[in-house]
Amino acid sequence: MRTPRFWSWVIFIVSLLYFFLPLAGMFEFSLRARRGVYSFDAYRNVFADPEFLATFTYSIIMALVTIVVGVLIVTPTAFWVRLKLPNARPLIEFITLLPLVIPPIVIVFGYIRLYNTSSWLPLTGSAAGTNVLLMLGYVVLSLPYMYRAVDTGLRTLDVQTLTEAAQSLGAGWGTILGRIILPNVLVAVLSGAFLTFAIVIGEYVIAALLNRPAFGPFMVWMGGNKAYEPAALAVISFGITWGCMGLIQLVTIFSRHTQAQR
Amino acid sequence: MTKANASTALFGSLTRWLGLAPFLLFALLFLVLPTMHIVLGAFQNPAGRFTLENVAGLADPSITGPFYVSMKISAITALLGCLIGFLLAAAVIHGGLPKALRSAVMTFSGVASNFAGVPLSFAFIATLGRLGLITVVMREVFGVNIYATGFNLISFFGLCMVYLYFQIPLMVLIITPALDGLKREWREAAECLGASGLQYWRMVAFPVLWPSLLGTFALLFANAFGAVATAMALTGSSLTIVPIKLFAQIRGDTLQNPHLGYAIAFGMIVITGIANIVYIVLRARAERWMK
Amino acid sequence: MTLTRKFIASLAAGSALAASLSVPSFGQSMDELMAAAKTEGELTVIALPHDWCGYGGVIDGFKAKYPDIKVNELNPDAGSADEIEAIKANKDNKGPQAPDVIDVGLAFGPTSKADGLTQPYKVATWAEIPDNIKDADGHWYGDYYGVMAFGVNKDLVKTMPADWADLLKPEYANSVALTGDPKASNQAILAILSAGMSRGAAPGKDSGTKGLEFMAELNKAGNFVPVSAKSGTIAQGQTPIVAAWDYNLLAWRDSLKGNPPMEVIVPKSGVLAGVYVQAISAYAPHPNAAKLWMEHLYSDEGQLAWLKGYCHPARFDAMSKAGKIPADLLAKLPPAEAYAAAVFPTVEEQGANKEVVTTGWDAMVGATVK
């Protein structure tokens, strides 16, 4: 099939140009900090900025906490639905798809109006409470991906048999979840985790409207106030996203050798 | 069943549902309730009484304008994203290109679809902005000043270009399973019966694929409609698209009417909701062919 | 400025402060205030970019003087309307989202007092603040001023515009921007006032209308860019020409360090001076820390810190008469001749202008993505 191959190459190369050029442009712009000469000054300025370190650390910690809380909420739920309540599956899946339907800006608008100090759950009344609210907002954002990942992982296991075997040996629910189910879905969980990480690091709307010192608002602030550092930040951010996706691939490939086969 | 058995069965099913309690509580408190609060607020006036005037207030041109612009951008980027994404995915899967390219494209699509937002805007400013790489190269090497032709990154066209950077990969990721589902046997059978390539696509492949295509179009539409960070990083809060209007309203009550903000949010939910329902319905239809 | 003169100046300042300390301001002595603020332990400010009037230095000075008070900085890019909204939205919220103090455009002072969003306080140096920029009851008080000017990226713009009318020329296609949304940002609202003045309108309702007409023409000609301009966007090329306060433009020029080079031009047709005012939120979670902050701002140290940021502080006249201003700082300011002809719109005129602009912007100009 000669002709299709030619057109395939055309499409591929045009797409390659479209996707590659902005990355090249972003990298080149970030090298322009010193007038007339290429240098890594922009990167040096970024790393030397205490705000960068503070907001980046904040977002990393948020991401890790989000992942842990997300796993703790999603894994037992997915497990329970598979085991005892298959009829509830459509309902749970619908709920996990809601964050994709409702724009995050609407969700955070709801948080601000609902959980201020005059409400029964005054989360925005303190910095710590607002941090918790932000983290829960991130969990909501990552819910579709986490649930899908864990569910896919559970699909490859014979949950019924494993649970019965464990129970017959005297294991309680905690042991079953922690020592039998979780290790087997770890690969799937890790995929969801890396995706959550990428989402949280770059997230802007929720952090900005809750006034938390996260990396997203910091990047936007940099974009307006600095000339070449934003491009350096974009390169760093892209590197992180690429790293996360790469780790997902790695983990998936690695899992094919270690996962319990049915 | 005896009475004892029935109550045990009921108790059993109650405890089973209890296992979902943490998740349901979480979803209720941090997903459902905030959204309902907004939806209900759209129908309340400051005194707390039911009113339709907020929704009526949406008819003001300063609000319908942004809605129209948002829908236009979402529709165009969804359409182009579908078209180009489909062509790219088809090229890589069925187009006779080396197998290695397929996994490379898939990996990159995963990255690019998540690269949306602030850094993407920076990348485009650095490339196509007034001092961007391509602008400068075109001027110095080819003697063409693209800005003199009226091109501007901060325009409808420019914004569409930026949005496509995450729309196309999303399309590639979603349409790939559907394209994989096109069995080779069908192609061979069609060729046996004397169909040309075009006829195969028109009469066999597309009828199978169109629910997926339309469904993904709806998903891309919803995706673009709710995107706020990309546009904000590109322009600050002066662009007239709905999410930015809502952002400015939440931050600074620029409309001088808090409940109008609720109405705008409600409008957003309605539009993205419809788009997603279309997607779900069509995806269910499409999955018939996967079996 | 030699060391001895500086020393004498600081002695004079110190004794003046000591003298003012003995005058109770609103019934509290400085020590009581400091103790009460220390108990509160935190101050929440909003909309204070560090390069705006040298606020970075002001905040650092405050932190150095009172290390027990944590300064919580909200949203540096907020406009005046955003600050007002932050007070309103956090009426019942005593958490870190609620601002204690605001720094807003002159026109926003009386409206916030009328809405009951401010509480009165008169700083120790109250008498040295000119009467026409402060509220008699102490709800709001002028802090600094500058004049409206154009900032131009010299790498992208070859001929410098001299005035507002020049900006309509076709060579400035897709070049001109404001610093924010005219519905929220005082700087943008007053830029429009200045544009109106360049068309011969008197400040007030007329300048609002003529200014909006100008912006509509600018938008129609394709010269207006709907981007919130700042130093980054000037350097990256999205907003080669920006209408902003001279102190901001000078600070941005410094921060860019010639890469790219920037020019600051005061429009020929009219020099518009804009005053900002300070106010303490009526719902401030930390009212004593807020009062201490005000004392710091209006102390000689605070006023000179603003001067360093190219702003003219409110007590400028009184301080220069008393010889408190170091000559080297004076030399760095824009030349005094530009300020001699400056027009200071009154509170009422600014209010009328603001009303016209905020309600008419969307309808008349409504910068849409074309």
Coordinates of N, CA, C and O in Angstrom, one line a residue, chain B residues 120-198:
Chain B
L120 N 2.1 25.3 29.3 CA 1.8 25.3 27.8 C 1.7 26.7 27.3 O 2.3 26.9 26.2
S121 N 1.1 27.6 28.0 CA 1.0 28.9 27.5 C 2.4 29.6 27.4 O 2.7 30.2 26.4
F122 N 3.2 29.3 28.4 CA 4.6 29.8 28.4 C 5.3 29.3 27.1 O 6.0 30.1 26.5
A123 N 5.1 28.0 26.9 CA 5.8 27.4 25.7 C 5.4 28.1 24.4 O 6.2 28.4 23.6
F124 N 4.1 28.4 24.3 CA 3.7 29.0 23.0 C 4.1 30.5 22.9 O 4.4 31.0 21.9
I125 N 4.1 31.2 24.1 CA 4.6 32.6 24.0 C 6.0 32.6 23.6 O 6.5 33.4 22.9
A126 N 6.8 31.6 24.1 CA 8.2 31.5 23.8 C 8.4 31.1 22.4 O 9.5 31.3 21.9
T127 N 7.4 30.5 21.7 CA 7.6 30.1 20.4 C 7.0 31.0 19.3 O 7.6 31.3 18.3
L128 N 5.8 31.4 19.6 CA 5.0 32.2 18.6 C 4.7 33.6 19.1 O 4.1 34.4 18.4
G129 N 5.3 34.0 20.3 CA 5.0 35.3 20.7 C 5.9 36.3 19.9 O 6.6 35.9 19.0
R130 N 5.7 37.6 20.2 CA 6.5 38.6 19.4 C 8.0 38.3 19.4 O 8.6 38.6 18.4
L131 N 8.5 37.8 20.5 CA 9.9 37.6 20.5 C 10.2 36.1 20.5 O 11.3 35.6 20.9
G132 N 9.2 35.3 20.1 CA 9.4 33.8 20.1 C 10.3 33.3 19.1 O 10.7 34.0 18.1
L133 N 10.7 32.1 19.2 CA 11.7 31.4 18.4 C 11.3 31.5 16.9 O 12.0 31.9 16.1
I134 N 10.0 31.0 16.7 CA 9.6 30.9 15.3 C 9.5 32.3 14.6 O 9.9 32.6 13.5
T135 N 8.9 33.3 15.4 CA 8.8 34.6 14.9 C 10.1 35.2 14.5 O 10.3 35.7 13.4
V136 N 11.1 35.0 15.4 CA 12.4 35.5 15.1 C 13.1 34.8 14.0 O 13.7 35.4 13.1
V137 N 13.0 33.5 13.9 CA 13.6 32.7 12.8 C 13.0 33.1 11.5 O 13.7 33.4 10.5
M138 N 11.6 33.3 11.5 CA 11.0 33.6 10.2 C 11.4 35.0 9.8 O 11.6 35.3 8.6
R139 N 11.7 35.9 10.8 CA 12.1 37.3 10.4 C 13.5 37.3 9.9 O 13.8 37.9 8.9
E140 N 14.4 36.6 10.7 CA 15.8 36.7 10.4 C 16.2 35.8 9.2 O 17.0 36.3 8.3
V141 N 15.7 34.6 9.1 CA 16.1 33.7 8.1 C 15.3 33.8 6.8 O 15.8 33.8 5.7
F142 N 13.9 33.9 7.0 CA 13.1 33.9 5.8 C 12.6 35.3 5.4 O 11.9 35.5 4.4
G143 N 12.9 36.3 6.3 CA 12.5 37.7 6.0 C 11.0 37.9 6.1 O 10.5 38.8 5.5
V144 N 10.3 37.0 6.7 CA 8.8 37.1 6.8 C 8.5 37.6 8.3 O 8.8 36.9 9.2
N145 N 7.7 38.7 8.4 CA 7.3 39.1 9.7 C 5.9 38.6 9.9 O 4.9 39.2 9.4
I146 N 5.7 37.5 10.6 CA 4.4 36.9 10.7 C 3.4 37.9 11.4 O 2.2 37.8 11.2
Y147 N 3.9 38.7 12.3 CA 3.0 39.6 13.0 C 2.5 40.7 12.1 O 1.4 41.3 12.3
A148 N 3.2 41.0 11.0 CA 2.7 42.0 10.0 C 1.6 41.5 9.2 O 0.7 42.2 8.8
T149 N 1.5 40.2 9.1 CA 0.3 39.6 8.4 C -0.9 39.6 9.2 O -2.0 39.2 8.8
G150 N -0.8 40.1 10.4 CA -2.0 40.2 11.3 C -2.1 39.0 12.2 O -3.1 38.9 13.0
F151 N -1.2 38.1 12.2 CA -1.2 37.0 13.1 C -0.9 37.5 14.6 O -0.1 38.4 14.8
N152 N -1.6 37.0 15.5 CA -1.3 37.3 16.9 C -1.6 36.1 17.8 O -2.7 35.5 17.6
L153 N -0.7 35.8 18.7 CA -0.9 34.7 19.5 C -2.2 34.9 20.4 O -2.9 34.0 20.7
I154 N -2.3 36.2 20.9 CA -3.5 36.5 21.7 C -4.7 36.8 20.9 O -5.2 37.9 20.9
S155 N -5.1 35.8 20.2 CA -6.3 36.0 19.4 C -7.1 34.7 19.4 O -6.6 33.7 19.9
F156 N -8.2 34.7 18.8 CA -9.0 33.4 18.8 C -8.2 32.3 18.1 O -8.1 31.2 18.7
F157 N -7.6 32.6 17.0 CA -6.8 31.6 16.3 C -5.7 31.1 17.1 O -5.4 29.9 17.2
G158 N -5.0 32.1 17.8 CA -3.8 31.7 18.6 C -4.3 30.8 19.8 O -3.7 29.8 20.1
L159 N -5.4 31.2 20.4 CA -5.9 30.4 21.6 C -6.2 29.0 21.1 O -6.0 28.0 21.8
C160 N -6.9 28.9 19.9 CA -7.2 27.6 19.4 C -6.0 26.7 19.2 O -5.9 25.5 19.5
M161 N -4.9 27.4 18.6 CA -3.7 26.6 18.4 C -3.2 26.0 19.7 O -2.7 24.9 19.8
V162 N -3.2 26.9 20.8 CA -2.7 26.4 22.1 C -3.5 25.3 22.6 O -3.0 24.3 23.1
Y163 N -4.9 25.4 22.5 CA -5.8 24.4 23.0 C -5.5 23.1 22.3 O -5.6 22.0 22.9
L164 N -5.3 23.2 21.0 CA -5.1 21.9 20.2 C -4.0 21.1 20.8 O -4.0 19.9 20.6
Y165 N -3.0 21.7 21.4 CA -1.8 21.0 21.9 C -2.2 19.9 22.9 O -1.6 18.9 23.0
F166 N -3.3 20.1 23.6 CA -3.7 19.0 24.5 C -5.0 18.3 24.0 O -5.3 17.2 24.5
Q167 N -5.7 18.9 23.1 CA -6.9 18.3 22.5 C -6.5 17.1 21.6 O -7.1 16.0 21.7
I168 N -5.5 17.3 20.7 CA -5.2 16.3 19.8 C -4.6 15.1 20.5 O -5.1 13.9 20.2
P169 N -3.7 15.2 21.5 CA -3.3 14.0 22.1 C -4.4 13.3 22.9 O -4.4 12.0 22.9
L170 N -5.3 14.0 23.4 CA -6.4 13.4 24.1 C -7.2 12.5 23.2 O -7.6 11.4 23.5
M171 N -7.4 13.1 22.0 CA -8.2 12.3 20.9 C -7.4 11.1 20.6 O -8.0 10.0 20.5
V172 N -6.1 11.2 20.4 CA -5.3 10.1 20.0 C -5.4 9.0 21.0 O -5.6 7.8 20.7
L173 N -5.3 9.3 22.3 CA -5.4 8.4 23.4 C -6.7 7.7 23.4 O -6.8 6.4 23.6
I174 N -7.8 8.4 23.2 CA -9.1 7.8 23.3 C -9.5 7.0 22.1 O -10.2 6.0 22.2
I175 N -9.1 7.5 20.9 CA -9.6 6.8 19.7 C -8.8 5.6 19.4 O -9.2 4.7 18.6
T176 N -7.6 5.4 20.0 CA -6.7 4.3 19.7 C -7.4 2.9 20.0 O -7.4 2.1 19.1
P177 N -8.0 2.7 21.1 CA -8.7 1.4 21.3 C -9.8 1.2 20.2 O -9.9 0.1 19.8
A178 N -10.5 2.3 19.8 CA -11.5 2.1 18.8 C -10.9 1.7 17.5 O -11.4 0.8 16.8
L179 N -9.8 2.3 17.2 CA -9.1 2.0 15.9 C -8.5 0.6 16.0 O -8.5 -0.2 15.0
D180 N -8.0 0.2 17.2 CA -7.5 -1.2 17.3 C -8.6 -2.2 17.1 O -8.4 -3.3 16.6
G181 N -9.9 -1.7 17.4 CA -11.0 -2.7 17.3 C -11.4 -2.9 15.8 O -12.2 -3.8 15.6
L182 N -10.8 -2.1 14.9 CA -11.1 -2.4 13.5 C -10.4 -3.6 13.1 O -9.2 -3.6 12.8
K183 N -11.1 -4.7 13.0 CA -10.4 -5.9 12.7 C -9.9 -6.0 11.3 O -10.5 -5.5 10.3
R184 N -8.7 -6.6 11.2 CA -8.0 -6.6 9.9 C -8.9 -7.5 8.9 O -8.9 -7.2 7.7
E185 N -9.6 -8.4 9.5 CA -10.4 -9.3 8.6 C -11.4 -8.5 7.8 O -11.7 -8.8 6.7
W186 N -12.0 -7.4 8.5 CA -13.0 -6.6 7.8 C -12.3 -6.0 6.5 O -12.9 -5.9 5.5
R187 N -11.1 -5.5 6.7 CA -10.4 -4.8 5.6 C -10.2 -5.8 4.5 O -10.4 -5.6 3.3
E188 N -9.7 -7.0 4.9 CA -9.4 -8.0 3.8 C -10.7 -8.4 3.1 O -10.7 -8.6 1.9
A189 N -11.8 -8.6 4.0 CA -13.1 -9.0 3.4 C -13.5 -8.0 2.4 O -14.0 -8.3 1.2
A190 N -13.4 -6.7 2.7 CA -13.8 -5.6 1.8 C -13.0 -5.6 0.6 O -13.5 -5.5 -0.5
E191 N -11.7 -5.9 0.7 CA -10.9 -5.9 -0.5 C -11.2 -7.1 -1.4 O -11.2 -7.0 -2.6
C192 N -11.6 -8.2 -0.7 CA -12.0 -9.3 -1.5 C -13.2 -9.0 -2.4 O -13.3 -9.5 -3.5
L193 N -14.1 -8.2 -1.8 CA -15.3 -7.9 -2.5 C -15.1 -6.7 -3.5 O -16.0 -6.3 -4.1
G194 N -13.8 -6.2 -3.6 CA -13.5 -5.3 -4.6 C -13.6 -3.8 -4.2 O -13.6 -2.9 -5.0
A195 N -13.7 -3.6 -2.8 CA -13.8 -2.2 -2.4 C -12.4 -1.5 -2.4 O -11.4 -2.1 -2.1
S196 N -12.4 -0.2 -2.8 CA -11.2 0.5 -2.7 C -10.9 1.0 -1.3 O -11.8 0.8 -0.4
G197 N -9.8 1.6 -1.0 CA -9.5 2.0 0.3 C -10.5 3.0 0.8 O -11.1 2.9 1.9
L198 N -10.9 3.9 0.0 CA -11.8 5.0 0.3 C -13.2 4.3 0.7 O -13.9 4.7 1.6

